[in-house]
CSV table of C-alpha atoms in Angstrom, one decimal:
chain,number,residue,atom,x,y,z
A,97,UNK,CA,96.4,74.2,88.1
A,98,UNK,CA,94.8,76.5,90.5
A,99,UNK,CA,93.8,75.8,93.7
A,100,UNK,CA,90.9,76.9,95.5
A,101,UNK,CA,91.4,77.3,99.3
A,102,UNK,CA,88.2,79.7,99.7
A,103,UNK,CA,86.3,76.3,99.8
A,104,UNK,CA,87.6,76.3,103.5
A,105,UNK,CA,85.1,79.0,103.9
A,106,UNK,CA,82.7,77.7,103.0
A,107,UNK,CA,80.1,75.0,104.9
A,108,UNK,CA,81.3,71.9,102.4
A,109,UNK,CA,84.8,72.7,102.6
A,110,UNK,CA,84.7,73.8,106.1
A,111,UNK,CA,82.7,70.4,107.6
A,112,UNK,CA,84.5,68.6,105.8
A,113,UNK,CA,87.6,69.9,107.6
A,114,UNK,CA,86.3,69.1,110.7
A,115,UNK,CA,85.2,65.4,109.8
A,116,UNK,CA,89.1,65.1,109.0
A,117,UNK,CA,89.7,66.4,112.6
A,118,UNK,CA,87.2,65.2,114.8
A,119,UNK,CA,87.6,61.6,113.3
A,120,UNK,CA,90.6,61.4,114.1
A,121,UNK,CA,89.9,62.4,118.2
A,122,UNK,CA,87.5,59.6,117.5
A,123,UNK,CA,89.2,56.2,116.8
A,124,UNK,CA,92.7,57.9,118.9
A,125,UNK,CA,90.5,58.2,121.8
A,126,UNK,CA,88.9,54.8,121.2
A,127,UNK,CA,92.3,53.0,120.6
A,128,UNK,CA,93.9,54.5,124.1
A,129,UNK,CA,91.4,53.3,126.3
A,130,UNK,CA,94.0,51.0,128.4
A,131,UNK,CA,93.3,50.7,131.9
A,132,UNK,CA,93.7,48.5,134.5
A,133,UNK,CA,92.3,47.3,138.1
A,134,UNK,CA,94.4,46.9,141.5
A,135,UNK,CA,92.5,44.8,144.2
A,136,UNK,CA,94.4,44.4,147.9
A,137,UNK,CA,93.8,41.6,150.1
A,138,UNK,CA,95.8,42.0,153.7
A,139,UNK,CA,99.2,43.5,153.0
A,140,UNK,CA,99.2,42.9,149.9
A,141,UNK,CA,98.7,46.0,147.3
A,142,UNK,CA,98.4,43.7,144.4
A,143,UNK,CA,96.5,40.7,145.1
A,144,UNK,CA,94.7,40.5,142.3
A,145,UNK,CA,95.0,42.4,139.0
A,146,UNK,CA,93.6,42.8,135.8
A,147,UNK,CA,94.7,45.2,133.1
A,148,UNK,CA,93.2,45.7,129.5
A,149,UNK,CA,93.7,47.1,126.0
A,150,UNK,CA,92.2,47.8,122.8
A,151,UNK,CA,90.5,45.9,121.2
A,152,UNK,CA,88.9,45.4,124.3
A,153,UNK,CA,88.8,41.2,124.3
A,154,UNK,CA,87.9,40.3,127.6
A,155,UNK,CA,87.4,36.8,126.8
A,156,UNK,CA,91.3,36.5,126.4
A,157,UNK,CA,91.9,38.9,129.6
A,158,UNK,CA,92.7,37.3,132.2
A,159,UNK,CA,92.7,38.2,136.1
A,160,UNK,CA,95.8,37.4,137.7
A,161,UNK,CA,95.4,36.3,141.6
A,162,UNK,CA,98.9,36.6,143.0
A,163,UNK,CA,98.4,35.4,146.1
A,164,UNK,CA,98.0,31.7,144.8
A,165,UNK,CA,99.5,32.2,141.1
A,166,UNK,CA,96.7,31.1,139.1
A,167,UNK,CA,94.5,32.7,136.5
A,168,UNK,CA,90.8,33.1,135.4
A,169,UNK,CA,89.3,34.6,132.6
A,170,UNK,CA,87.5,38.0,132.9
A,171,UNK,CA,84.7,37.0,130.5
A,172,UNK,CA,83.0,34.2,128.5
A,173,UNK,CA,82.0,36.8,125.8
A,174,UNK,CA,83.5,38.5,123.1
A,175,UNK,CA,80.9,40.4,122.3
A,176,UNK,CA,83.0,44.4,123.0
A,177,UNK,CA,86.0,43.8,120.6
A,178,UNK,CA,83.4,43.7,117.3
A,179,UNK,CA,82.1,47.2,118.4
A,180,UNK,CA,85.1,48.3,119.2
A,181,UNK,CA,87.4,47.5,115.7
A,182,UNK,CA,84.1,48.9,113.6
A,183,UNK,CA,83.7,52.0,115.5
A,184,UNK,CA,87.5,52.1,114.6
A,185,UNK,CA,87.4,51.0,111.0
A,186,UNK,CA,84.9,54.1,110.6
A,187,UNK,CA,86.7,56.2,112.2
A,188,UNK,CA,89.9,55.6,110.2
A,189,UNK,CA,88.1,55.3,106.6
A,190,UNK,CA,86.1,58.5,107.7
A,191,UNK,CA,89.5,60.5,107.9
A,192,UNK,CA,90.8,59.3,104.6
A,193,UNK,CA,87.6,60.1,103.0
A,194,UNK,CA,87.6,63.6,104.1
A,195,UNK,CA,90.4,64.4,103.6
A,196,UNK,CA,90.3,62.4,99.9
A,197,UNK,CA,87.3,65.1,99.3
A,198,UNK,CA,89.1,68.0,100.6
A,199,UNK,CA,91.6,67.2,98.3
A,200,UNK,CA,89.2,67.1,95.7
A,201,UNK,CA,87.5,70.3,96.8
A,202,UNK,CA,90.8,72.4,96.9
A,203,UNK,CA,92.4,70.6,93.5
A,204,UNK,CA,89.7,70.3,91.0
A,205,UNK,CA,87.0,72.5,92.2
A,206,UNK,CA,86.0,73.5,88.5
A,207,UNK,CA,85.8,69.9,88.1
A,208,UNK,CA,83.8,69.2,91.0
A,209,UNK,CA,81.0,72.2,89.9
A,210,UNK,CA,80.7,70.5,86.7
A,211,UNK,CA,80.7,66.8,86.2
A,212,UNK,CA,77.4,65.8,87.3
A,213,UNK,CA,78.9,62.3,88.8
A,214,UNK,CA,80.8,63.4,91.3
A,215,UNK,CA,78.8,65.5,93.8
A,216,UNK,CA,76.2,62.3,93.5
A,217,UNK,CA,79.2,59.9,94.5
A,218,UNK,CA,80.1,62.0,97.4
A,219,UNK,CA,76.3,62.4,98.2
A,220,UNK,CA,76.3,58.5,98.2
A,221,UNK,CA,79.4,58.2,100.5
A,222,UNK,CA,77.9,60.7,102.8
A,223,UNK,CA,74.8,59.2,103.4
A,224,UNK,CA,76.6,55.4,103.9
A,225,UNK,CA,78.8,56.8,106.2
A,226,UNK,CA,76.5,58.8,108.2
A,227,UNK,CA,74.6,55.4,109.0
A,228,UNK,CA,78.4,53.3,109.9
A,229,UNK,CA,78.5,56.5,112.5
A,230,UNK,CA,75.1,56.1,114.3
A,231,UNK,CA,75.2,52.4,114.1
A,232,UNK,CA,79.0,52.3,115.1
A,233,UNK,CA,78.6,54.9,117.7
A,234,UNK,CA,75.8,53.0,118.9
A,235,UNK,CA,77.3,49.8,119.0
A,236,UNK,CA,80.7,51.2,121.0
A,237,UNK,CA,78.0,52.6,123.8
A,238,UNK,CA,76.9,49.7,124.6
A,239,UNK,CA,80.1,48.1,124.4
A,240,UNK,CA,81.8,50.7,126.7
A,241,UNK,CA,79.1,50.3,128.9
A,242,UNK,CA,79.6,46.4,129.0
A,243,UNK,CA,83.6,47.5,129.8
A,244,UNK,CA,82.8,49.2,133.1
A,245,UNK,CA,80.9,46.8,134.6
A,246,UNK,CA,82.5,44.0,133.2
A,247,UNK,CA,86.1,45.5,134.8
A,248,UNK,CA,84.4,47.2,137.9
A,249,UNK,CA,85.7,45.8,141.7
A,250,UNK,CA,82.3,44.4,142.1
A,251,UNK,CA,82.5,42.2,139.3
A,252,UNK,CA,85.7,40.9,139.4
A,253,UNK,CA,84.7,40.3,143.4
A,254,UNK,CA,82.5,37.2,142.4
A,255,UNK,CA,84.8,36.0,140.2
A,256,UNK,CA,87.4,35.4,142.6
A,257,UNK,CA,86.0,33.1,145.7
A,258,UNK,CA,89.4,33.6,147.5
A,259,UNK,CA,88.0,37.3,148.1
A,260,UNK,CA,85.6,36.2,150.6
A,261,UNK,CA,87.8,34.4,152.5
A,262,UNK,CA,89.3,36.9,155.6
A,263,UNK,CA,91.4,39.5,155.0
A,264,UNK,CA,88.7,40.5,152.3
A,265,UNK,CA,89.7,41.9,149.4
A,266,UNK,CA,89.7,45.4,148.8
A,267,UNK,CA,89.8,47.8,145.9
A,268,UNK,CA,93.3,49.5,146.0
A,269,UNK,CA,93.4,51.0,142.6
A,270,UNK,CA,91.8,51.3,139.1
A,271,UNK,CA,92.4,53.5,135.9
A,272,UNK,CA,89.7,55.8,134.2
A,273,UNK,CA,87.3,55.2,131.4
A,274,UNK,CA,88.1,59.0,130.0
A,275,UNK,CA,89.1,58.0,126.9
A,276,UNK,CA,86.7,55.6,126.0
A,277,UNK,CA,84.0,57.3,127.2
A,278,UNK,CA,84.9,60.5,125.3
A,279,UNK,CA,85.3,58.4,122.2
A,280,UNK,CA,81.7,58.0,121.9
A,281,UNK,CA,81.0,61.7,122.4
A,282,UNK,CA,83.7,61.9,119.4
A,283,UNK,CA,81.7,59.2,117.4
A,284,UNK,CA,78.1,60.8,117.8
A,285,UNK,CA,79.4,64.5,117.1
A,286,UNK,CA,80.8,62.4,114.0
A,287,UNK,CA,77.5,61.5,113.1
A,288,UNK,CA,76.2,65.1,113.3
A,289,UNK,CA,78.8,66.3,111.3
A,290,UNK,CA,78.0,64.0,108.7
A,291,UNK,CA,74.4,64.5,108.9
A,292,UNK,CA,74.9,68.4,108.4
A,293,UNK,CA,77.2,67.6,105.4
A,294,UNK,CA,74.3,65.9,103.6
A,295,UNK,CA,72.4,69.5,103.1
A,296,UNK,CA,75.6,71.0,101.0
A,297,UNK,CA,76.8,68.5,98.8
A,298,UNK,CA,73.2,68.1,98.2
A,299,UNK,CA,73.4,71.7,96.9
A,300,UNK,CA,75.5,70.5,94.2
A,301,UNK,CA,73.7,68.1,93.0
A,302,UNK,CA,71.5,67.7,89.7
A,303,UNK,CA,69.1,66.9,91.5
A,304,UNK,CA,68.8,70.1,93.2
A,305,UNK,CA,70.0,72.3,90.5
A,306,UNK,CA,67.1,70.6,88.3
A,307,UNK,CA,64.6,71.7,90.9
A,308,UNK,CA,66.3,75.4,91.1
A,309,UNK,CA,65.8,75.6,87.3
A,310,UNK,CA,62.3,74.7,87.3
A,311,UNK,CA,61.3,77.5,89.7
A,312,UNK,CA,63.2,80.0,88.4
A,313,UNK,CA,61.3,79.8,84.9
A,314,UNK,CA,58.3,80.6,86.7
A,315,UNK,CA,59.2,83.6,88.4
A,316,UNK,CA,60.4,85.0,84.9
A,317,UNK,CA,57.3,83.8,83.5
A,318,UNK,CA,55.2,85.8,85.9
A,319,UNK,CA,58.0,88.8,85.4
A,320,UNK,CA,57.8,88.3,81.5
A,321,UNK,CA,53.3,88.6,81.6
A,322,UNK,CA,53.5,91.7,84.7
A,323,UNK,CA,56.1,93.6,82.6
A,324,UNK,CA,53.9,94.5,79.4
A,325,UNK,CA,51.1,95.4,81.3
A,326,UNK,CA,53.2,97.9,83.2
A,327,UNK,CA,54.7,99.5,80.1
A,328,UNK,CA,51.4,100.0,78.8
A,329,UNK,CA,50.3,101.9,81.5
A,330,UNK,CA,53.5,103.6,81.5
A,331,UNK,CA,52.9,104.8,77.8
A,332,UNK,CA,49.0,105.3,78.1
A,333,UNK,CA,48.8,109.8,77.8
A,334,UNK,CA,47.7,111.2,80.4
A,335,UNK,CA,44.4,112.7,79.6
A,336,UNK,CA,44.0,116.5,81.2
A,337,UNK,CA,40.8,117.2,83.1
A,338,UNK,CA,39.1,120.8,82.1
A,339,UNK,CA,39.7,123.9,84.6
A,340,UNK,CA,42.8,122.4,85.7
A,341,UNK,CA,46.2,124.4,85.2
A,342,UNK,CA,49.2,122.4,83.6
């Protein structure tokens, strides 16, 4: 069996290399988010604190306030950790499919050229997953969005009546939202790169290669009526005018 590595050359092979890759970046990113927020109040660094993890429940977070051991939930919604495990879910099936059809590409390209079925089944996948990226992408905006202002000092400030109350609380320290926030980047960039895939694997359809055909009978058609006219002019004599030499 040979295999055909010159498909990483080429757009199909090549996008769907960097599906595999950029994928990956995607749901990692998305899964790493952790963070956590430190508020003061007098002497004390950690008065109150709250820290939080994929998949981002913050019904079931809790914010501790230390200075009086009791606890209160951050939110009465779950409405982030949904987004959050389906922007995941296509970010892990979209790597296993890629690199399932690079496989495929690499193994059995012959194969792939050949059977009609195959290129319309990874057509198919193409466009399903396309749409799980824009509407998970989406989705996992609007649920980071809901995580910074749900976490933010602000918010947690009217949550917590014992702030008010002299010393005030202050903010003492609080984590990033890099790698959530670059996890949607990572999804839409997804998106595209599924999008552009469309266009290629269309290529190798029937469906295109039936329209292909259809033109190119045409053109020889027109070829086929031009090129006995032109040998006929070609092998008319050339008839020599009087008082001319040759």
């Amino acid at each position: 069996m040979a295999f055909y590595f010159g498909i990483l050359k080429e757009p199909r092979g090549l996008i769907r290399l960097l599906q595999f890759i950029f994928a990956i970046f995607a749901f990692a990113t998305a899964c790493n988010g952790s963070s956590y927020l430190y508020i003061k109040k007098g002497s004390d660094d950690k008065a109150v604190s709250i820290s939080w993890s994929y998949p981002y429940n913050l019904q079931d977070t809790q914010i501790n306030i230390n200075f009086n051991a009791t606890q209160k939930p951050l939110s009465s919604s779950n409405g982030i950790k949904p987004s959050a495990e389906f922007f995941v879910f296509t970010g892990v099936t979209s790597m296993l499919l890629s690199l399932a059809f690079l496989v495929l590409y690499v193994v059995t390209d012959r194969l792939y050229r050949y059977d009609e079925r195959i290129p319309i089944i990874d057509f198919i996948l193409i466009i399903i997953w396309a749409i799980f990226w824009i509407a998970g992408s989406s989705a996992w905006a609007q649920g980071v969005s809901s995580i910074r202002s749900q976490t933010s000092f602000n918010y947690v400030y009217t949550l917590v009546p014992e702030c008010a109350v002299d010393p005030k609380c202050e903010e003492n320290e609080s984590g990033t939202y890099a790698n959530i926030t670059v996890s949607v980047i990572f999804g839409f960039l997804n998106f595209l790169l599924w999008l552009g895939s469309m266009w290629f694997v269309y290529k190798e359809t029937k469906f295109f290669k039936s329209q292909t055909a259809q033109q190119y009978p045409q053109q020889n058609n027109f070829t086929n009526i031009s090129g006995p006219n032109m040998q006929q002019q070609q092998q008319q004599p050339q008839t020599r005018v009087p008082g001319t030499m040759g």
